[in-house]
C-alpha positions as YAML, in Angstrom:
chain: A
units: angstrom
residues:
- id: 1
  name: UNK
  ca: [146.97, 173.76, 27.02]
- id: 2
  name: UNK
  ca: [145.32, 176.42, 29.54]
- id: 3
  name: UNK
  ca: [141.64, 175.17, 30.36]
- id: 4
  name: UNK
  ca: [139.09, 177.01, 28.42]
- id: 5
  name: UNK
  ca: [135.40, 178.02, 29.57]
- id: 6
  name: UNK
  ca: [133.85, 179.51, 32.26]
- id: 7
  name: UNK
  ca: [132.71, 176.31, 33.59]
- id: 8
  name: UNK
  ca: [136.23, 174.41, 33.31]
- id: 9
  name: UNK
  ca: [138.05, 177.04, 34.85]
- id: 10
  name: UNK
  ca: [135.48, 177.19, 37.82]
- id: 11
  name: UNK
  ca: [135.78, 173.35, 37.74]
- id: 12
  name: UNK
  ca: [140.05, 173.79, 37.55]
- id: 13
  name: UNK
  ca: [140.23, 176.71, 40.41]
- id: 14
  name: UNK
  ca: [137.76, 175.06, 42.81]
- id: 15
  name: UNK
  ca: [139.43, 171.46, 42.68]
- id: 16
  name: UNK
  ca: [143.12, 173.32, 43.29]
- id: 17
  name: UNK
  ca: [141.15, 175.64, 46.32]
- id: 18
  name: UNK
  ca: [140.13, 172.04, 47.72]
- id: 19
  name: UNK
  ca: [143.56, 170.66, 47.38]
- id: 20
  name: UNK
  ca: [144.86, 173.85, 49.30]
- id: 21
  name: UNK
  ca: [142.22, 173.66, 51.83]
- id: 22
  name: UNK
  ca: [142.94, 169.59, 52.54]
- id: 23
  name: UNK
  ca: [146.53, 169.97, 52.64]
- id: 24
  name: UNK
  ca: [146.34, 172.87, 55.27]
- id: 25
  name: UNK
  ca: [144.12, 170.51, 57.75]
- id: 26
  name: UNK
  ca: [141.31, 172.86, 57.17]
- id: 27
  name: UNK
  ca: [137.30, 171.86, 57.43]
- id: 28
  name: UNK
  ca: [135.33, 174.28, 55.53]
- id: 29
  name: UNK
  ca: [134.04, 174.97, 58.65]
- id: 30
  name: UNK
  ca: [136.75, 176.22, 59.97]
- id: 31
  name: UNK
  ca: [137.28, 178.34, 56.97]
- id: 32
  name: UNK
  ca: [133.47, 180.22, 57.87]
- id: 33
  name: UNK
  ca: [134.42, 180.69, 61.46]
- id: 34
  name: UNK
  ca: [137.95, 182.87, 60.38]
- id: 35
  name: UNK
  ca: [135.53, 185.63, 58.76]
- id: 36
  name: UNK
  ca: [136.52, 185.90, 55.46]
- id: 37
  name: UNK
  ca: [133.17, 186.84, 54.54]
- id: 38
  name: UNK
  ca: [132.78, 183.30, 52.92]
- id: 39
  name: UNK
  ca: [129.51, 180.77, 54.03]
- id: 40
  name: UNK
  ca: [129.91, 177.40, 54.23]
- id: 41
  name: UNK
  ca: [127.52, 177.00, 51.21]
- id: 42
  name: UNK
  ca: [129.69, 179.85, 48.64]
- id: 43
  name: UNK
  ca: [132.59, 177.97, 49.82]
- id: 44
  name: UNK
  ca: [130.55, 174.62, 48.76]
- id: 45
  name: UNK
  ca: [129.91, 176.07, 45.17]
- id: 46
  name: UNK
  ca: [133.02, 177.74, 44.98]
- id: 47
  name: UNK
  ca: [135.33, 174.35, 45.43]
- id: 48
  name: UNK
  ca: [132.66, 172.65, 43.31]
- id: 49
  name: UNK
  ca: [133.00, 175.02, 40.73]
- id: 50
  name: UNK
  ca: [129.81, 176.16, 40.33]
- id: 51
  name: UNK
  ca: [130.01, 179.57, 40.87]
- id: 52
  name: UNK
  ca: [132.24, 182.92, 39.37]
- id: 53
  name: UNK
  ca: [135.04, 183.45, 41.94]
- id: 54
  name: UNK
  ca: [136.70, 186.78, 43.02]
- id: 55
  name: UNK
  ca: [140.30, 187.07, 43.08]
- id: 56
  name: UNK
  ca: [139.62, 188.72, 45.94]
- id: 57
  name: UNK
  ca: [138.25, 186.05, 47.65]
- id: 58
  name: UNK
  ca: [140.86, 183.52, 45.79]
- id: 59
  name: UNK
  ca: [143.61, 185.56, 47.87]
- id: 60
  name: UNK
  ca: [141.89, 185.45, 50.87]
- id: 61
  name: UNK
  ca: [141.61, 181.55, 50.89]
- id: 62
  name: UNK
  ca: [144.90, 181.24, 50.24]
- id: 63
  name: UNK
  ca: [146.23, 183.48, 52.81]
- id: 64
  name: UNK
  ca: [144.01, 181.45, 55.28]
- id: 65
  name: UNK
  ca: [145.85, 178.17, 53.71]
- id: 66
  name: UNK
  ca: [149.36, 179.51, 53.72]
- id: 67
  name: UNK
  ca: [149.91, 179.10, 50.05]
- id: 68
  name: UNK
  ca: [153.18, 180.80, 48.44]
- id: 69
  name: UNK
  ca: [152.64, 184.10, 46.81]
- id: 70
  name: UNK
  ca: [153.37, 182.23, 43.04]
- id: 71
  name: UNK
  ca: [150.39, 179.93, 44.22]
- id: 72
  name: UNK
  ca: [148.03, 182.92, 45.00]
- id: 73
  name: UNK
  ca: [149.08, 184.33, 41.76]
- id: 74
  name: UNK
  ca: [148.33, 182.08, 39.90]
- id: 75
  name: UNK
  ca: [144.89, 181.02, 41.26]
- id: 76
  name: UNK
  ca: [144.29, 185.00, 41.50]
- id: 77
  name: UNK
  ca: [144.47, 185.30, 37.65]
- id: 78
  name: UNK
  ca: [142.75, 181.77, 36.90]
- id: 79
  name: UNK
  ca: [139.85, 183.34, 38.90]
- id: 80
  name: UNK
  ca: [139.41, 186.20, 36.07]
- id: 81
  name: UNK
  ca: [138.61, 182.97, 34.11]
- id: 82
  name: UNK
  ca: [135.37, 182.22, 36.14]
- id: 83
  name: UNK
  ca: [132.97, 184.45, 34.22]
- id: 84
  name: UNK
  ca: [134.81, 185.03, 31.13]
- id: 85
  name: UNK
  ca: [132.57, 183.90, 28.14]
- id: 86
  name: UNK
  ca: [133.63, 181.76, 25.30]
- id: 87
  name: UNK
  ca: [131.26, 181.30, 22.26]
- id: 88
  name: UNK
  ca: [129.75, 178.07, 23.72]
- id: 89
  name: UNK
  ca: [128.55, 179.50, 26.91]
- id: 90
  name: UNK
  ca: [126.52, 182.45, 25.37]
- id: 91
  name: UNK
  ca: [125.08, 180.02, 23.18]
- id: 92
  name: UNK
  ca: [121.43, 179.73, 24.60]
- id: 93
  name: UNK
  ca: [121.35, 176.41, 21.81]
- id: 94
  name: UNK
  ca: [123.36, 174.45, 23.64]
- id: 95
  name: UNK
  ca: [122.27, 172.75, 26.63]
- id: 96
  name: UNK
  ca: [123.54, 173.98, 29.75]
- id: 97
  name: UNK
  ca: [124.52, 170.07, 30.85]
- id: 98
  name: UNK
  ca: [127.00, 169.87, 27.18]
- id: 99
  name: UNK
  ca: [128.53, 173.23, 27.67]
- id: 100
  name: UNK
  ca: [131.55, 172.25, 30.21]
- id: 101
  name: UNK
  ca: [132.01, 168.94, 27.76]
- id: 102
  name: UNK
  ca: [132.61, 171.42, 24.91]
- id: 103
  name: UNK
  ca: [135.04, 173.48, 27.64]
- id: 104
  name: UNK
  ca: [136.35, 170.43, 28.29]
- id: 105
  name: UNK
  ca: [136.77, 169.13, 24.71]
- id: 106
  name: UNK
  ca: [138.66, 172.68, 23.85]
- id: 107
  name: UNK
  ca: [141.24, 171.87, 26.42]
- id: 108
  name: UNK
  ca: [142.11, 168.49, 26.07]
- id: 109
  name: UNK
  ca: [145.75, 167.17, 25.11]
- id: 110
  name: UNK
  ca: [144.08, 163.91, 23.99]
- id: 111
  name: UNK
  ca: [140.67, 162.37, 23.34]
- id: 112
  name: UNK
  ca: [139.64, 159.10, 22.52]
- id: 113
  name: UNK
  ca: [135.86, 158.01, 21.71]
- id: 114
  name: UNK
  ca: [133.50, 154.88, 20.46]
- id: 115
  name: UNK
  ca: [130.51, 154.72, 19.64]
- id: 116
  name: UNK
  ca: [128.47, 152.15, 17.44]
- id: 117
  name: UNK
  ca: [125.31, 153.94, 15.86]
- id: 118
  name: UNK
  ca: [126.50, 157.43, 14.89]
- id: 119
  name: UNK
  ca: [129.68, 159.42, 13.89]
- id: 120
  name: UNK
  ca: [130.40, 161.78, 16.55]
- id: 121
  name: UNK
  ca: [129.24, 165.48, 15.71]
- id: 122
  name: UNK
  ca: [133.00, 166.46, 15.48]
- id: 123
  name: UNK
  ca: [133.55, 164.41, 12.58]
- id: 124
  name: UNK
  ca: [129.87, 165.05, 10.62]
- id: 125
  name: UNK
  ca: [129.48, 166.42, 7.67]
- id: 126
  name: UNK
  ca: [127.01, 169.22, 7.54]
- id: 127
  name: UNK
  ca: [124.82, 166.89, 4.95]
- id: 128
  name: UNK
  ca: [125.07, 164.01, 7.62]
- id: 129
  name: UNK
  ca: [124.44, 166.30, 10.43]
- id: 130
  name: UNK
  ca: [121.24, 168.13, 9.09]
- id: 131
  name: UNK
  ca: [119.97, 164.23, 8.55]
- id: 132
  name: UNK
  ca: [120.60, 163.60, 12.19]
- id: 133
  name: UNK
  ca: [118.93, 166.81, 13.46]
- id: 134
  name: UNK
  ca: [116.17, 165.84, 11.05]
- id: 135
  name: UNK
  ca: [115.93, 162.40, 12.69]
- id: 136
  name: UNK
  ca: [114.78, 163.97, 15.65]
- id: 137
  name: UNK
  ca: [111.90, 166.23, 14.31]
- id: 138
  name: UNK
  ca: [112.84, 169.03, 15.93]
- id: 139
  name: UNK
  ca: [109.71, 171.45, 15.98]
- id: 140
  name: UNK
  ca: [111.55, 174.27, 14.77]
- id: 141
  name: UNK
  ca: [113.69, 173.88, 11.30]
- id: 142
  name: UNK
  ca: [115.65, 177.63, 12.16]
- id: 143
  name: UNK
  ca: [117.06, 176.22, 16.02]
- id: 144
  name: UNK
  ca: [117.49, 172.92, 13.94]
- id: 145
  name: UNK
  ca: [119.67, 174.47, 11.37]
- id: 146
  name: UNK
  ca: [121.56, 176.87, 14.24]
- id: 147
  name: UNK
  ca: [122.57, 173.84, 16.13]
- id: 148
  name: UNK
  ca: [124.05, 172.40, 12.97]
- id: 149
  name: UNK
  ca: [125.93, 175.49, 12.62]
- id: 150
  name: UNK
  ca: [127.32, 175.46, 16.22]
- id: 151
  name: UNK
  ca: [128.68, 172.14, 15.80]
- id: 152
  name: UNK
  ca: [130.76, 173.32, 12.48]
- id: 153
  name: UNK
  ca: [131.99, 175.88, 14.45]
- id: 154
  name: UNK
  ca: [133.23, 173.30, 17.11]
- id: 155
  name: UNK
  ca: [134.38, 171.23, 14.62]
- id: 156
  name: UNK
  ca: [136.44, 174.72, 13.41]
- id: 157
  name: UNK
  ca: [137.83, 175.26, 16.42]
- id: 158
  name: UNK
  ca: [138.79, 171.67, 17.76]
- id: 159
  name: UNK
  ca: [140.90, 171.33, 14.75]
- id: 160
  name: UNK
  ca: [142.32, 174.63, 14.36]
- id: 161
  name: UNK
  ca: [144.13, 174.21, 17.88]
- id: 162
  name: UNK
  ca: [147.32, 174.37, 17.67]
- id: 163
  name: UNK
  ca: [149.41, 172.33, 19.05]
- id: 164
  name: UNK
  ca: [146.66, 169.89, 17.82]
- id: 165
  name: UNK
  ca: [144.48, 167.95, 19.78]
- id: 166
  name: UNK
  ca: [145.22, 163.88, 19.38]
- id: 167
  name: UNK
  ca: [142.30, 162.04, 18.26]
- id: 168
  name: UNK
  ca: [141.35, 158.54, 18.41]
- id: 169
  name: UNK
  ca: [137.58, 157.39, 17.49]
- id: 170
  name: UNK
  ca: [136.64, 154.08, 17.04]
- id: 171
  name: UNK
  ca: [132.77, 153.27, 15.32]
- id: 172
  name: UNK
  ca: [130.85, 150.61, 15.08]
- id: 173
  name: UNK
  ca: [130.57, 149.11, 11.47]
- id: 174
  name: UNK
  ca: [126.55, 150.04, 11.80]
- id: 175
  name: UNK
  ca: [127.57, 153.78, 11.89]
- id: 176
  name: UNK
  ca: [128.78, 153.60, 8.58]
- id: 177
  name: UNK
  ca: [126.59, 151.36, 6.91]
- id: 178
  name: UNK
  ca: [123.45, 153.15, 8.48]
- id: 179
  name: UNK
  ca: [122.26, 155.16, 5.24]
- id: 180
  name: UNK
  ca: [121.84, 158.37, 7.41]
- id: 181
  name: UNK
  ca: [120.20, 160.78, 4.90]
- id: 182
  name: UNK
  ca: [121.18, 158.56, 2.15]
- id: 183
  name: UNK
  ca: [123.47, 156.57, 0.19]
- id: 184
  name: UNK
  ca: [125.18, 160.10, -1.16]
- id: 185
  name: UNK
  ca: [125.69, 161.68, 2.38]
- id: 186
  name: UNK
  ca: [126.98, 158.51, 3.60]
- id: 187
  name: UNK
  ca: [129.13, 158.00, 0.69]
- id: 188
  name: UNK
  ca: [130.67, 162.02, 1.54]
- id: 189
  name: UNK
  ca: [130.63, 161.16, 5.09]
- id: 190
  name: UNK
  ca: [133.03, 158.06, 4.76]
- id: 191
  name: UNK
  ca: [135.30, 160.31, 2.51]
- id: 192
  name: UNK
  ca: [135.44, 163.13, 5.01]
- id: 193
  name: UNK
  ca: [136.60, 160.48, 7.67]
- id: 194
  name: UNK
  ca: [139.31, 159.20, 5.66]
- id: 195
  name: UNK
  ca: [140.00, 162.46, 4.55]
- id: 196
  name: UNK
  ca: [140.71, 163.50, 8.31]
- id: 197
  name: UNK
  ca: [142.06, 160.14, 9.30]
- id: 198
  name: UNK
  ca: [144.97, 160.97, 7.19]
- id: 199
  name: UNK
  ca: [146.21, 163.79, 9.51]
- id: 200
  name: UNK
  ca: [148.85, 162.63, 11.97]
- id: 201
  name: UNK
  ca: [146.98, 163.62, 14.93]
- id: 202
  name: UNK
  ca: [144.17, 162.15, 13.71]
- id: 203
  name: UNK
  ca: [143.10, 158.04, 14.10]
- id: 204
  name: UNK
  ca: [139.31, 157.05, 12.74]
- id: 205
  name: UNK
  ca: [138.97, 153.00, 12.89]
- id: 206
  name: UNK
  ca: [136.30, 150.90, 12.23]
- id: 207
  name: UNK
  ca: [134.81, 148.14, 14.72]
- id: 208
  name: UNK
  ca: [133.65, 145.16, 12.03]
- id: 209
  name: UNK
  ca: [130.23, 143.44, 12.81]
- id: 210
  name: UNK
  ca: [132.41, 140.12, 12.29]
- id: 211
  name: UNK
  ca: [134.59, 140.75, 15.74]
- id: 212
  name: UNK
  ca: [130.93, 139.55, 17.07]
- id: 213
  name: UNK
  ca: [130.58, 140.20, 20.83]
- id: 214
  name: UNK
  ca: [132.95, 143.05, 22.02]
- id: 215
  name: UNK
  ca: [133.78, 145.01, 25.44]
- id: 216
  name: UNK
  ca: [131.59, 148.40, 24.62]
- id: 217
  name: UNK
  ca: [128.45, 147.12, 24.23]
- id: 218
  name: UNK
  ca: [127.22, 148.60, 27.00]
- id: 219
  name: UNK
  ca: [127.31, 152.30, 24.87]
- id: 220
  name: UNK
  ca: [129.07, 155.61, 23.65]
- id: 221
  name: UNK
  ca: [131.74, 156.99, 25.31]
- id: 222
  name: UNK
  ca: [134.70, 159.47, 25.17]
- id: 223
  name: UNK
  ca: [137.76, 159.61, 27.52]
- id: 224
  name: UNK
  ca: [139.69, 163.22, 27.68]
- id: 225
  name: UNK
  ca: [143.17, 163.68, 28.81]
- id: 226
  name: UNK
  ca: [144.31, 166.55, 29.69]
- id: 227
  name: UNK
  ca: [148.31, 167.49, 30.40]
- id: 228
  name: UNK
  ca: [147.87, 169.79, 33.87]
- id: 229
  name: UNK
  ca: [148.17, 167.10, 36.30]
- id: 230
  name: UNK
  ca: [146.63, 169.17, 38.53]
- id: 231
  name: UNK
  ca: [143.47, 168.63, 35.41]
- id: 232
  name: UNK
  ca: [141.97, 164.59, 36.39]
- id: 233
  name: UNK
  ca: [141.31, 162.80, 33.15]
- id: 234
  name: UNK
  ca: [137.23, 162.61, 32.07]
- id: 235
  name: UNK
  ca: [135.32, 160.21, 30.65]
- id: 236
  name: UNK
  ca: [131.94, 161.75, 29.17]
- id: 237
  name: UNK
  ca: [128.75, 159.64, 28.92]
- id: 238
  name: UNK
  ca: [125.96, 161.58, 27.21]
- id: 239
  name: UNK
  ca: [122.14, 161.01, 27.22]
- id: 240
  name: UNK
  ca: [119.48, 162.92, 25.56]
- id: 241
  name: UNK
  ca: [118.60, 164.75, 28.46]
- id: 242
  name: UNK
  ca: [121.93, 165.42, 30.16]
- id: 243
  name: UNK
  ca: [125.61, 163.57, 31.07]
- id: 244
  name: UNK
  ca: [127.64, 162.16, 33.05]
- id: 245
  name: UNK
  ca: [131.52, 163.26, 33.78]
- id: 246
  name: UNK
  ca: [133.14, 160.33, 35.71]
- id: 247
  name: UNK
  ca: [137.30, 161.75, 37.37]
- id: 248
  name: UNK
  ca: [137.41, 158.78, 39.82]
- id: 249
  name: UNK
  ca: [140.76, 156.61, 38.75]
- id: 250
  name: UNK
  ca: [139.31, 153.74, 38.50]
- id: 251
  name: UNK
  ca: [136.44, 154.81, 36.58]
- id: 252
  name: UNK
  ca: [138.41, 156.09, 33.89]
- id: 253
  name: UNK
  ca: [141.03, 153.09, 33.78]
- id: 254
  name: UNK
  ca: [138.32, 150.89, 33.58]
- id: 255
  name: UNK
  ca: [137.03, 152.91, 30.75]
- id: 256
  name: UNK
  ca: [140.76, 153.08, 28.83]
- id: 257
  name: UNK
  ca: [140.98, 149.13, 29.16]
- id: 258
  name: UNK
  ca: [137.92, 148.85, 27.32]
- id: 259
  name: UNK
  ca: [138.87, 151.24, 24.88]
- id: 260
  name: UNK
  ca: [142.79, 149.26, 24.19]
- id: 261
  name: UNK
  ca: [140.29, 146.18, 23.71]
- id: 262
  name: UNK
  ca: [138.05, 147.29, 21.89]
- id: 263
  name: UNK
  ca: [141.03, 149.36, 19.19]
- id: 264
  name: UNK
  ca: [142.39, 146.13, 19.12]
- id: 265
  name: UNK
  ca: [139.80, 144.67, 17.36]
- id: 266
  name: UNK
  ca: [139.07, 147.74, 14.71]
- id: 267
  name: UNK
  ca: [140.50, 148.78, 11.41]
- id: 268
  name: UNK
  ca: [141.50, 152.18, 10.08]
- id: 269
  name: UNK
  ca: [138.57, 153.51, 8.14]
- id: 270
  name: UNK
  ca: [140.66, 153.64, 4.84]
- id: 271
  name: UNK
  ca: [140.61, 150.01, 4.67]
- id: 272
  name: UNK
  ca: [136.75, 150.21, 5.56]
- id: 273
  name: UNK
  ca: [134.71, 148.65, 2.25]
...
């Protein structure tokens, strides 16, 4: 699955310029003082992806590095990638901190999420999801209503992929027995969820108040795999100002053992009451 968004591909073709760099024995400082044109801060944002890239400049690096001509290639066209658009990143509704998750999301092989208090916005309902928005009191009812309409377009588009994404959410009995805009939009909302649990790629369980004490308690969170080795497995922690995107091993194994623990413990929403 080829990484999608402006922001993943920058985040794609800066980790692989990095690799390049490293394995050549190369300091970024020594890549100012060849004069390729390229500061020591660019090449900063560039391998942090944080910034369009050239192809240009993409060939230039890896001349510098010594990388095969398949290599620059390939990294040459990924660049084109850099400041390409997809629907999310012209959105000016969605915050600028959730738009490389949704990148993200597009591109991975695999994703598996908990959380205890609410059923992730790619499995809402639009009934459950304007209750939600209207939770928050959002000022203005017409950005309100466009944000619910972005997320049924994401919702669209993650399960329209094809080969299809794997899914694996697990929810805390309280997010289905919260009655989020009311006993009918809950009642719809559990039906969707078994409706969609019933695909093959799809897996919706339910975390019963009566395991007790469990290993997520500390909060939400959603681990993406991706199939590119060369793309390092993410595990997304969201806030309501911003997020966290943890690629350290050990972060996300920790993250996957509490995950097998905590599946362990659930049942598949059709055998939900």
């Amino acid at each position: 699955m080829p990484v999608t968004g402006q922001r993943v591909v920058r985040r794609a073709l800066g980790r692989r310029l990095t690799r390049l760099r490293t394995a050549s024995g190369m300091s970024r400082r020594d890549v100012v003082e060849a004069r390729l044109g390229i500061s020591e801060p660019t090449l900063h944002r560039i391998e942090t992806g944080k910034v369009p890239v050239t192809g240009a400049n993409v060939r230039a690096l890896c001349w510098l590095y010594g990388a095969d001509q398949s290599i620059t290639d390939a990294l040459a066209d990924l660049a084109l990638g850099t400041s390409q658009q997809e629907w999310w990143d012209a959105s000016p509704v969605i915050p600028e901190w959730f738009k490389l998750y949704v990148g993200l999301e597009a591109s991975a092989s695999r994703m598996f999420g908990y959380d205890g208090e609410v059923v992730p916005g790619e499995l809402q309902t639009p009934e459950y999801a304007r209750a939600v928005f209207g939770a928050e009191q959002p000022a203005d009812s017409e950005i309100a209503e466009r944000h619910i309409n972005l997320r049924l377009q994401r919702q669209r588009t993650l399960f329209a992929r094809n080969p299809p994404i794997r899914l694996v959410t697990v929810l805390g009995e309280g997010a289905l027995t919260r009655p989020v805009g009311g006993e009918q939009v809950m009642k719809g909302q559990i039906e969707h969820l078994r409706r969609l649990s019933a695909q093959d790629t799809v897996d919706i369980r339910v975390l019963p108040f009566a395991v007790g004490a469990h290993a997520a308690m500390a909060g939400a969170f959603r681990i993406l795999e991706f199939d590119d080795p060369d793309d390092p497995d993410v595990v997304y922690l969201e806030s309501h100002v911003g997020a966290l995107y943890l690629e350290e091993q050990v972060e996300v194994d920790e993250y996957r053992r509490v995950f097998d623990l905590i599946t362990k413990d659930s049942i598949p929403v059709g055998e939900f009451r």
